[in-house]
Coordinates of C-alpha atoms in Angstrom, one line a residue:
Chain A
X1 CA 0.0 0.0 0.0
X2 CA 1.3 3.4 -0.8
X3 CA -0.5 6.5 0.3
X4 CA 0.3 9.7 -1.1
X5 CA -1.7 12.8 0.5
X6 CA -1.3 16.5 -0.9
X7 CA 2.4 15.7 -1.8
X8 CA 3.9 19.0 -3.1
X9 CA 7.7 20.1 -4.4
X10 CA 8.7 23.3 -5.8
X11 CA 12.1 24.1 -6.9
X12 CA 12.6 27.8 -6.4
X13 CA 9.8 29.3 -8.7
X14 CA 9.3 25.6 -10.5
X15 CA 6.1 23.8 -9.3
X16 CA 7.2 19.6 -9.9
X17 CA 4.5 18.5 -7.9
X18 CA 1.2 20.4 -7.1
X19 CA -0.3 19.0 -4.1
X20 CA -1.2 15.5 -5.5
X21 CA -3.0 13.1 -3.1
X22 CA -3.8 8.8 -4.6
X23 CA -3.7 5.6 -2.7
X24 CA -1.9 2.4 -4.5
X25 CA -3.6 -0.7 -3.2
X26 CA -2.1 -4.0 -3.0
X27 CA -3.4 -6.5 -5.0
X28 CA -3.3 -4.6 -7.9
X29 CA -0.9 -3.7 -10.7
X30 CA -1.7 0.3 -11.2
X31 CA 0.3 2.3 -14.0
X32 CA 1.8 5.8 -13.5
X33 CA 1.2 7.7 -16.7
X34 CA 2.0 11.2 -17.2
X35 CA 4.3 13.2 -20.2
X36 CA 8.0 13.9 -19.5
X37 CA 8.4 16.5 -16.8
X38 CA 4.6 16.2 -15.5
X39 CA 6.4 14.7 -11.8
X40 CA 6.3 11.2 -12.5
X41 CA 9.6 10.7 -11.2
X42 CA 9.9 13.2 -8.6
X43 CA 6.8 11.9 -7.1
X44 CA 8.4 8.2 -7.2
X45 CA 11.5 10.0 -5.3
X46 CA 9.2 11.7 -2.8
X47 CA 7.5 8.2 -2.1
X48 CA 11.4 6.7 -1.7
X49 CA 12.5 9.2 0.6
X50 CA 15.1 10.5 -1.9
X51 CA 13.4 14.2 -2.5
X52 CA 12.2 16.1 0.5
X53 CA 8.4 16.7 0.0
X54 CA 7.7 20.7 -0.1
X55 CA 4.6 19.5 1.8
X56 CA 2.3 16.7 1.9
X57 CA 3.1 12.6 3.1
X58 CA 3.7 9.8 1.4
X59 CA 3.6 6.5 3.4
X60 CA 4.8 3.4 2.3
X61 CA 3.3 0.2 4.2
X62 CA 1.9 2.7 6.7
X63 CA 4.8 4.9 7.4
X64 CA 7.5 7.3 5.4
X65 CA 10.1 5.4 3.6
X66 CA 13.1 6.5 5.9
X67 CA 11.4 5.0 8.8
X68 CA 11.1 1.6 7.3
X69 CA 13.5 -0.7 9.1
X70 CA 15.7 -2.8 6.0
X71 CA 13.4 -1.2 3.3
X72 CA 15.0 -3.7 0.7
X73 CA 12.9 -6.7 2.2
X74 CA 9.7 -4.4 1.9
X75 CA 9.9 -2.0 -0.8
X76 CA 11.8 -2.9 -4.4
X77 CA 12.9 0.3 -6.1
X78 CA 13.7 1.0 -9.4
X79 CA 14.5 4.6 -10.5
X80 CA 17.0 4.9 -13.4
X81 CA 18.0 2.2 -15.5
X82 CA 22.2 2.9 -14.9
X83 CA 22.8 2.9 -11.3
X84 CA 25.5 0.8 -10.5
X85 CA 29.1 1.2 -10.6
X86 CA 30.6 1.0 -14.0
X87 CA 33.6 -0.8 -12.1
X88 CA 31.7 -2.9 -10.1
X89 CA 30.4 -6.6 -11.4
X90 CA 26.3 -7.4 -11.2
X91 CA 26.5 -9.4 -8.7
X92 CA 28.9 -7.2 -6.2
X93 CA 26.6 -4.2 -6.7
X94 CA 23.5 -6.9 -5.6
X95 CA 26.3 -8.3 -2.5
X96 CA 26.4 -4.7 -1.0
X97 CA 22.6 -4.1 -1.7
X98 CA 22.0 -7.4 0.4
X99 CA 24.6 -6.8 2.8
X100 CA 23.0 -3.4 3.5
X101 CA 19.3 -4.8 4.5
X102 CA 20.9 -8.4 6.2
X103 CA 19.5 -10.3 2.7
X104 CA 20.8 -13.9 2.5
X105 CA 24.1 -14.1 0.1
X106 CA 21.8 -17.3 -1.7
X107 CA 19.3 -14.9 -2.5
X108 CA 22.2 -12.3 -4.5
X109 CA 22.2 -16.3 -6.8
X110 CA 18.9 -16.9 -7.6
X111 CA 17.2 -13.5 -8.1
X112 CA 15.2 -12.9 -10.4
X113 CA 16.3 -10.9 -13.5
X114 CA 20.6 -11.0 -13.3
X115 CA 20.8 -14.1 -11.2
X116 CA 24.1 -14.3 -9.2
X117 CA 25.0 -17.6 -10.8
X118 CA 24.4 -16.5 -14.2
X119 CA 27.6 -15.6 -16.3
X120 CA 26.6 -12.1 -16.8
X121 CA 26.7 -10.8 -13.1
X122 CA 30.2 -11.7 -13.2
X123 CA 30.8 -8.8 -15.7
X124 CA 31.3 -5.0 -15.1
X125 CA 28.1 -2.9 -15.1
X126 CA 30.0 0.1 -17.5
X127 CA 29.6 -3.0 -20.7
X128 CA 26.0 -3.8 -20.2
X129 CA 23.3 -2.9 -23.1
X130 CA 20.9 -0.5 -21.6
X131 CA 18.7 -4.2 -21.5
X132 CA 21.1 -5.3 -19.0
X133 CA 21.3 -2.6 -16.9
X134 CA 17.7 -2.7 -16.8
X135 CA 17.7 -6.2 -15.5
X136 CA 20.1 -5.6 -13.4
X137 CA 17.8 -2.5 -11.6
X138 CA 15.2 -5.2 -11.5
X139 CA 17.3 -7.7 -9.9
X140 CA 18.1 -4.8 -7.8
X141 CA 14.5 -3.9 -6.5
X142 CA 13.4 -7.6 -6.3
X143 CA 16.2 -8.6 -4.0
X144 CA 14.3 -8.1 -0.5
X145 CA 11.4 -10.0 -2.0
X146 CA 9.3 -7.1 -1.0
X147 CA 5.5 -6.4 -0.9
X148 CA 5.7 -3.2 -2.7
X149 CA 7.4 -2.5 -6.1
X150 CA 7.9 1.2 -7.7
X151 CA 9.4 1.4 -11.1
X152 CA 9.7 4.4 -13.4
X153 CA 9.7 3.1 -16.8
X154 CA 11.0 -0.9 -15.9
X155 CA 10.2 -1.7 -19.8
X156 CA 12.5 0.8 -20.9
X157 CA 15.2 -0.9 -22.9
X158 CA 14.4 -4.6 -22.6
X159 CA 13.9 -7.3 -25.6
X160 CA 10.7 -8.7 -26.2
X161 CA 11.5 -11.6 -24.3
X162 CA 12.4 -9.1 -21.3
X163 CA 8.9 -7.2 -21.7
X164 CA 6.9 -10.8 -21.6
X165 CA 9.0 -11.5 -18.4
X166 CA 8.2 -8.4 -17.0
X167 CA 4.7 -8.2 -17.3
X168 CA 4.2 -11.6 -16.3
X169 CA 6.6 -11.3 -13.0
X170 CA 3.9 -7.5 -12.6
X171 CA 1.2 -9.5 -12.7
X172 CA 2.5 -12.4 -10.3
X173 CA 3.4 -10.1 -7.9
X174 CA -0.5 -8.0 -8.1
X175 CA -1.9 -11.5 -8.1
X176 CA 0.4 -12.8 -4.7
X177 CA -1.4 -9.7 -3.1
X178 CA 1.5 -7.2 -3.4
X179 CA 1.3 -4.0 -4.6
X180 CA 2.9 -2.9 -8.0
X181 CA 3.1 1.0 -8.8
X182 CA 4.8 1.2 -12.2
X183 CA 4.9 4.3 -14.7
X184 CA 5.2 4.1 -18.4
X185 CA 5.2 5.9 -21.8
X186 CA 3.9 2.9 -23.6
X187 CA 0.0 3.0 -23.7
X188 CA -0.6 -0.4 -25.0
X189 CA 1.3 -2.2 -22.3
X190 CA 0.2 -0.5 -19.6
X191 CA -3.5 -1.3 -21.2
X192 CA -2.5 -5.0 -21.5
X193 CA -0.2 -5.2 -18.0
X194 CA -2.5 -2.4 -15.5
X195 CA -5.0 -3.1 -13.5
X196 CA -5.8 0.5 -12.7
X197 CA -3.7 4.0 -13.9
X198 CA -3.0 6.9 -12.4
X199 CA -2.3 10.2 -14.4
X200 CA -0.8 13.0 -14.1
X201 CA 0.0 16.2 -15.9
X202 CA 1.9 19.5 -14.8
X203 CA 2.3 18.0 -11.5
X204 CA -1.7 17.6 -10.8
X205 CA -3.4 14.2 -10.5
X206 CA -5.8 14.5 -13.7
X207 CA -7.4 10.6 -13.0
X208 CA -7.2 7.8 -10.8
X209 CA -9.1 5.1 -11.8
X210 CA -9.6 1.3 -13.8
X211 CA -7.9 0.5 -16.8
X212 CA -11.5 -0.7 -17.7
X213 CA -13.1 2.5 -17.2
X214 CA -10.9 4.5 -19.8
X215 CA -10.8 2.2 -22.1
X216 CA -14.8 2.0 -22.7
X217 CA -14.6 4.5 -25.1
X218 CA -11.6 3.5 -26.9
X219 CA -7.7 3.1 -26.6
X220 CA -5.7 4.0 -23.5
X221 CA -4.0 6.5 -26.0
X222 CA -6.9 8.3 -26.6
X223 CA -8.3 8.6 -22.8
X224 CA -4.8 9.7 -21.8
X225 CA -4.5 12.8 -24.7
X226 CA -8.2 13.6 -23.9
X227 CA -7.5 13.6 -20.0
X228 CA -4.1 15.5 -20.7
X229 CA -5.0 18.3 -23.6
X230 CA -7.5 20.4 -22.3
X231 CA -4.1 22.0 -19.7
X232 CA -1.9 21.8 -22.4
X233 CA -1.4 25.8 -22.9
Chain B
X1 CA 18.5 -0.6 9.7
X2 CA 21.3 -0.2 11.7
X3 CA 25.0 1.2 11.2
X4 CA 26.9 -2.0 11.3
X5 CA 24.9 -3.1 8.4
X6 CA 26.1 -0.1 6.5
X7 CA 29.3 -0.5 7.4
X8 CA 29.6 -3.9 5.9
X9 CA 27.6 -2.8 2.6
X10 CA 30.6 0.3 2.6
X11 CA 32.7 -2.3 2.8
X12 CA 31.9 -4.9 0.1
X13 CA 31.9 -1.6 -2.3
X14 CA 35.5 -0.9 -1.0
X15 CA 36.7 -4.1 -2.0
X16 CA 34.8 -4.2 -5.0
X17 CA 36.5 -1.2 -7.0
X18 CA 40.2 -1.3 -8.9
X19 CA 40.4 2.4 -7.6
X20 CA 40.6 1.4 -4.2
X21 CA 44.0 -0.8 -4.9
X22 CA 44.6 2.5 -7.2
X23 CA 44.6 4.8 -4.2
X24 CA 45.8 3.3 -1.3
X25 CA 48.5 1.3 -2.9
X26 CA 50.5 3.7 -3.4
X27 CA 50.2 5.2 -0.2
X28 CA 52.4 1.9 1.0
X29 CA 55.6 2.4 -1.6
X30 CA 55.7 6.0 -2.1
X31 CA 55.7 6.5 2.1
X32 CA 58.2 3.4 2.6
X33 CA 60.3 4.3 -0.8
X34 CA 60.3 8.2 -0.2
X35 CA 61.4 7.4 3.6
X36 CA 64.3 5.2 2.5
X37 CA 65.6 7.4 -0.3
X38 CA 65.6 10.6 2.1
X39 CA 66.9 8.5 5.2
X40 CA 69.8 7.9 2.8
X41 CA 70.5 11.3 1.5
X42 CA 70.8 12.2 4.9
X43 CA 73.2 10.0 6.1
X44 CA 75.7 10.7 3.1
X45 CA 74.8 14.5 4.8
X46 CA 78.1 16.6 5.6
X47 CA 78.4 16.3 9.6
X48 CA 79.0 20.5 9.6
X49 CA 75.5 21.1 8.7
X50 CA 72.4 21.6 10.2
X51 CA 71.8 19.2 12.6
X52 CA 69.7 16.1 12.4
X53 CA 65.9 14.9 13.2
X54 CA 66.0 11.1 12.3
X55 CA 62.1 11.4 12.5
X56 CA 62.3 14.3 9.7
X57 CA 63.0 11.5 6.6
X58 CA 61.0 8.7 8.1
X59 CA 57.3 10.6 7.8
X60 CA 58.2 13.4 4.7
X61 CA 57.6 10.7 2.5
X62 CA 54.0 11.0 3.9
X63 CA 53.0 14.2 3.1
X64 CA 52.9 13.0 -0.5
X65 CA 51.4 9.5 0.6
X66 CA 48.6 11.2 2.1
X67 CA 47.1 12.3 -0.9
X68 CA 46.2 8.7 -2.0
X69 CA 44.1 8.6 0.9
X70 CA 42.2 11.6 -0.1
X71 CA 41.8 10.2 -3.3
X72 CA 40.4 7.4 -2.1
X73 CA 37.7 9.0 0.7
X74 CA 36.7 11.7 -1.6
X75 CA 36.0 8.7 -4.5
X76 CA 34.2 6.7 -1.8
X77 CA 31.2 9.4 -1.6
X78 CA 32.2 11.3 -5.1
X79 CA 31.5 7.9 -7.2
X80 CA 28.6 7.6 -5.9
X81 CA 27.2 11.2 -7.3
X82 CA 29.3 10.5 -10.0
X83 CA 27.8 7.3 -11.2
X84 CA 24.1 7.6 -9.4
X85 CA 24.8 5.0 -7.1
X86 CA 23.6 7.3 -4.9
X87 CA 20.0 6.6 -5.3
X88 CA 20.0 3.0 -4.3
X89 CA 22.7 3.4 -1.6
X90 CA 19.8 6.0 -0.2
X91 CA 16.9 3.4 -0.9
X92 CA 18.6 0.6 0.9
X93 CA 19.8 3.2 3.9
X94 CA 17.4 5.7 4.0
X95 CA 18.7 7.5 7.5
X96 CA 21.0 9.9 5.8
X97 CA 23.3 9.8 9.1
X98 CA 23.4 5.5 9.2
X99 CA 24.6 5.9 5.6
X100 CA 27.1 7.9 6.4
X101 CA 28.3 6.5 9.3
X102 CA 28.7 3.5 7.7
X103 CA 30.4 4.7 4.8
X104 CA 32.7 6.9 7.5
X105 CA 33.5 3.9 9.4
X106 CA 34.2 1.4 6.7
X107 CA 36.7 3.8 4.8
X108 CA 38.6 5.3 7.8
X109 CA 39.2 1.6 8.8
X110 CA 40.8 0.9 5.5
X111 CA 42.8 3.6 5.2
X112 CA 43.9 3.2 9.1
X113 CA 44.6 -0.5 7.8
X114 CA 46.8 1.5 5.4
X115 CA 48.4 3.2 8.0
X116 CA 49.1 0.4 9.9
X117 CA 51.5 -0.9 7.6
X118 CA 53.0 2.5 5.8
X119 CA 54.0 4.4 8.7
X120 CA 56.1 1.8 10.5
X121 CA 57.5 1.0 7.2
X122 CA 58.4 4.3 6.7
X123 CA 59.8 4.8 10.1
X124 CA 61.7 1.2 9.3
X125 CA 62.8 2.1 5.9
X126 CA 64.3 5.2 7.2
X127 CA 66.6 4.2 10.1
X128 CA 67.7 1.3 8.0
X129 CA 68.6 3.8 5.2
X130 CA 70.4 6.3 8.2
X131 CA 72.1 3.6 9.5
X132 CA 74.5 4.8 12.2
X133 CA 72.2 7.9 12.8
X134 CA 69.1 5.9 12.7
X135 CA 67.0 6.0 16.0
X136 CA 65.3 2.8 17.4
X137 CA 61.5 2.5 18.1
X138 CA 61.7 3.7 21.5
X139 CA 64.1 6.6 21.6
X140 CA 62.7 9.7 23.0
X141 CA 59.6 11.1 21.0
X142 CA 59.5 8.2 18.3
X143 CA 56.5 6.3 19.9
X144 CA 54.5 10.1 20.3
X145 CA 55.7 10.4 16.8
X146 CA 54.7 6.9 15.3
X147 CA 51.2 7.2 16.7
X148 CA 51.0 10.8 15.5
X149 CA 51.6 10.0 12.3
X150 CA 49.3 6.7 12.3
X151 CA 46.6 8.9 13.5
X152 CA 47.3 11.8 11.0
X153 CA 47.0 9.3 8.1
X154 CA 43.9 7.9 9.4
X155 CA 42.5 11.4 10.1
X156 CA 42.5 12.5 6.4
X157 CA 40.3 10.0 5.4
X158 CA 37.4 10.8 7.7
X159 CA 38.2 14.3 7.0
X160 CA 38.6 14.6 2.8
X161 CA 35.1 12.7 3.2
X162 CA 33.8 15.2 5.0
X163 CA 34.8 17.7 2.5
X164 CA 33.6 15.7 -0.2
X165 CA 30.0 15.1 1.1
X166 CA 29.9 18.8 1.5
X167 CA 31.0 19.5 -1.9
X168 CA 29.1 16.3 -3.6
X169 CA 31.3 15.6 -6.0
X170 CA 34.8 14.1 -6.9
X171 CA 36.1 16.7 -9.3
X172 CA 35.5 19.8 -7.0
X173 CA 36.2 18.7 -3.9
X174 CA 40.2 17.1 -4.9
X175 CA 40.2 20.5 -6.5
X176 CA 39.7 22.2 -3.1
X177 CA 41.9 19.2 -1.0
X178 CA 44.8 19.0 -3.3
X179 CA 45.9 22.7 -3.5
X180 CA 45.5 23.0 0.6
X181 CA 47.7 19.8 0.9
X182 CA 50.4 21.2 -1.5
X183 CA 50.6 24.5 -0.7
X184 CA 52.0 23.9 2.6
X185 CA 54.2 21.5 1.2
X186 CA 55.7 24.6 -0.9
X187 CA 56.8 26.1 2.5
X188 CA 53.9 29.0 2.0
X189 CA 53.1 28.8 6.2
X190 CA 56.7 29.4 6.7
X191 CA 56.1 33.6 5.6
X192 CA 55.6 35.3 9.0
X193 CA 52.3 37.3 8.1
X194 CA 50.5 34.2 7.1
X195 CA 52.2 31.6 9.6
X196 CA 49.8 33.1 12.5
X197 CA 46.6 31.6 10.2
X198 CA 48.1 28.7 8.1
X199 CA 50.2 27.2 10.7
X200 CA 46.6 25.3 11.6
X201 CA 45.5 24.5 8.6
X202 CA 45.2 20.3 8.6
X203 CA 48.8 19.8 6.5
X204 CA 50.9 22.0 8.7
X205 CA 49.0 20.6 11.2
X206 CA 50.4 17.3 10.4
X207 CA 53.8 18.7 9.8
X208 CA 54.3 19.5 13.7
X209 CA 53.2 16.6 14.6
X210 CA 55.8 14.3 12.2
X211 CA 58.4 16.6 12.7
X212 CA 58.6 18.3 9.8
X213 CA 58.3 21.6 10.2
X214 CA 62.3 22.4 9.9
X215 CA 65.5 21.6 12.0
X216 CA 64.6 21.8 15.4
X217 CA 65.3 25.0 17.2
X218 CA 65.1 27.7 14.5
X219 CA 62.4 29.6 15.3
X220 CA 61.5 30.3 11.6
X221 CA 60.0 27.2 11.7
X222 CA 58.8 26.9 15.3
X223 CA 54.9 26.7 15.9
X224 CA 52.4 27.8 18.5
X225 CA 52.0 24.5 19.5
X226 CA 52.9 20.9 20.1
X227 CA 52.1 17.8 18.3
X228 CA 50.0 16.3 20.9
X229 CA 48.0 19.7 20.4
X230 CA 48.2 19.3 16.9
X231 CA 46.7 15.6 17.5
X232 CA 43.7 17.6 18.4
X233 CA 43.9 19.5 15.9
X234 CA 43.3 17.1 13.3
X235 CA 40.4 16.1 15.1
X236 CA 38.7 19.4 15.5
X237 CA 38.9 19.5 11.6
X238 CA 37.6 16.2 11.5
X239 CA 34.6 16.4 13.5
X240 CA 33.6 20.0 11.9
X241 CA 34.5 18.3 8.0
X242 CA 32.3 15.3 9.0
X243 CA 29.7 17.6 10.5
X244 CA 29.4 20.0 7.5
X245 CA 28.9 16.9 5.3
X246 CA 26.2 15.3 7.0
X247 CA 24.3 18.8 7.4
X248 CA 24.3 19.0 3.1
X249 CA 23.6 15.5 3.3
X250 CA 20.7 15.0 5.5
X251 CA 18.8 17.7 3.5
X252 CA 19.8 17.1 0.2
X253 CA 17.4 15.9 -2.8
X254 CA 19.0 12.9 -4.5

């Protein structure tokens, strides 16, 4: 469960985020849409604890982020695709991950998405294809096992075999009761992977509702430029 | 949550990276090879001149050795701006002051792990190389002078990390640390209208406290104070570097 109540951020005389309030609920996969720079991201990092709200909450399994204890075996995170250590191997960048929440060293091995044991996590992170990285990030977030995943744009990158492991792993998860918060550019899979979308635009929640429900009168696409183009200026 | 868990996450990244081997490797041979190539200059010395400090050539060597251990604390926060490490190091230790404490504790135990070895080498290589004018490990003011200098090494790790969390980044902050630890180097604390200020900045600092300062005596080169005072010194600037790093730290948006 993630609850987000009239989360602000202003940088200077830059509104990011204007006072947006939604509920994730387990159970459920719910997809983040919104255009580049309408606070997709900065609300994701106002969730995580990384940007300091202007005002507003956001709790995460009932409390803010930085007072979860091991956050790793609760919350799975992934934020940019290339944030490991170009010097470092896969699976050392997932060792001090686990080492840093008390996470089993067999877990770093059989992980989903950059397995320990596979060849690949024995190479740098600097060569990997932005696919790999990607994977990598996953493997990253899925380490703690947690209850709660939030990724910003987890397709980004990946082959089509990726994108059908991905959506089914999202969908596993929502069905296992966890809750899966996930944003996206890419209309038709968050139609075919989303249970239920939240948008936003120019840093104000515009809808918050059931895949079904926009759809009944056509594509995601079209809801999402219809909800969306009435503030463009 | 807790610090020891951070600690032992700091550490695996230590180990992890070339540039840590790249740093503090050469900490080891340019403080043990400097000490013996100046410990043997001056024993080949002319007996007329000034008179001798066997401590001076055993610890000179380290005021160049030091800067591979700012290197290596400012890398251990300014890679993690650098490369956005940053983000999940934060996610998996949210409590800005856990994460870095741990990171604090892990690096200053490496490079006092570094110290450990180079400054007795030093000290070693540099009696060997005086031979007949060499000291032994308890003459007067060489075990006051070995711990100094153990502590002084450490002490720059805690404190360039300091100045790098402040300054977030790799690039500016060696561009702030490497000037003060080479000016003083060039004698610059030695003119009388600045030696009242610069005589406690953290190199000269470390000067008085490995001997370095000049041949004992001349008061050109005499300080306002001891090297047990200059001991705490170091840590002063410590504790306000680290302090001024976790205030930017605890607030900052990542």
């Amino acid at each position: 469960m993630i609850e987000v109540r009239d989360l602000a951020k202003r940088y200077g005389s830059t509104v990011a985020v204007d006072g947006i309030s939604f509920t994730v609920r387990p159970g459920a996969v719910t997809g983040f849409l919104g255009r580049n720079g309408a606070g997709k991201s900065t609300t994701m990092r106002m969730i995580l604890g990384l940007i300091r709200p202007t005002r507003g909450t956001a709790l995460v399994c009932g409390r803010p982020y930085r007072e979860l204890a091991d956050p790793l075996r609760r919350v799975g995170a992934l934020l940019e695709a290339r944030s490991a250590h170009p010097d470092r191997t896969a699976y050392h960048h997932l060792l001090w991950l686990a080492r840093s929440n008390r996470i089993p060293t067999a877990r770093v091995h059989e992980v989903p998405g950059m397995a320990g044991r596979e060849p690949a996590a024995g190479r740098r992170a600097g060569g990997f294809s932005l696919g790999m990285a990607q994977r990598l990030g996953l493997a990253a977030a899925l380490l703690g096992d947690p209850e709660v995943l939030v990724l910003d744009e987890p397709m980004n990158g990946l082959d089509p075999d990726g994108i059908r492991w991905l959506r089914g792993l999202l969908r596993d998860y929502a069905a296992q009761g966890r809750t899966v918060f996930v944003s996206s550019h890419l209309m038709g899979e968050v139609a075919q992977t989303a249970d239920r979308v939240i948008v936003i635009d120019g840093g104000r929640l515009v809808a918050d509702t059931t895949v079904a429900e926009l759809t009944a009168g056509g594509s995601l696409e079209d809801a999402f430029f219809r909800l969306t183009e009435g503030r463009r200026e | 949550m807790s610090v020891a868990a951070a600690a032992r996450a700091e550490w695996v990244k230590i180990r992890t990276l070339r540039s840590t081997v790249g740093a503090l490797l050469p900490v080891v041979v340019v403080g043990v090879g400097l000490a013996h190539l100046a410990g043997t200059s001056m024993r080949d010395a002319r007996a007329d001149g000034p008179p001798l400090d066997p401590l001076f050539p055993a610890f000179y060597g380290l005021t160049l050795a030091q800067l591979g251990v700012v290197v290596f604390a400012v890398l251990t926060i300014g890679s993690e701006y650098g490369t956005g490490t940053i983000a999940p190091a934060l996610l998996a230790t949210p409590r800005r002051g856990v994460f870095y404490a741990g990171k604090a504790i892990a690096a200053t135990l490496a490079a006092a792990a570094v110290a450990l070895v180079t400054v007795p080498g030093a000290f070693a290589a540099a009696q060997a190389a005086l031979g007949p004018k060499g000291v032994g490990v308890t003459a007067e003011g060489v075990p006051e002078a070995l711990v100094g200098a153990f502590l002084f090494l450490t002490l720059m790790c805690p404190f360039a990390l300091g100045v790098a969390t402040m300054l977030r980044s790799t690039v500016r902050a060696l561009a702030i640390l490497l000037p003060v630890f080479f000016l003083g180097s060039q004698g610059i604390a030695n003119v009388p209208a600045l030696k009242p200020v610069l005589q406690y900045m953290p190199d000269q600092v470390a000067w008085v406290i490995m001997h370095l300062t000049g041949p004992p005596g001349d008061p050109r080169f005499a300080r306002d104070y001891g090297p047990w005072e200059g001991v705490g010194l170091l840590v002063l600037w410590t504790a306000a570097a680290l302090a001024g790093g976790y205030l930017v730290l605890r607030r900052a948006d990542v």
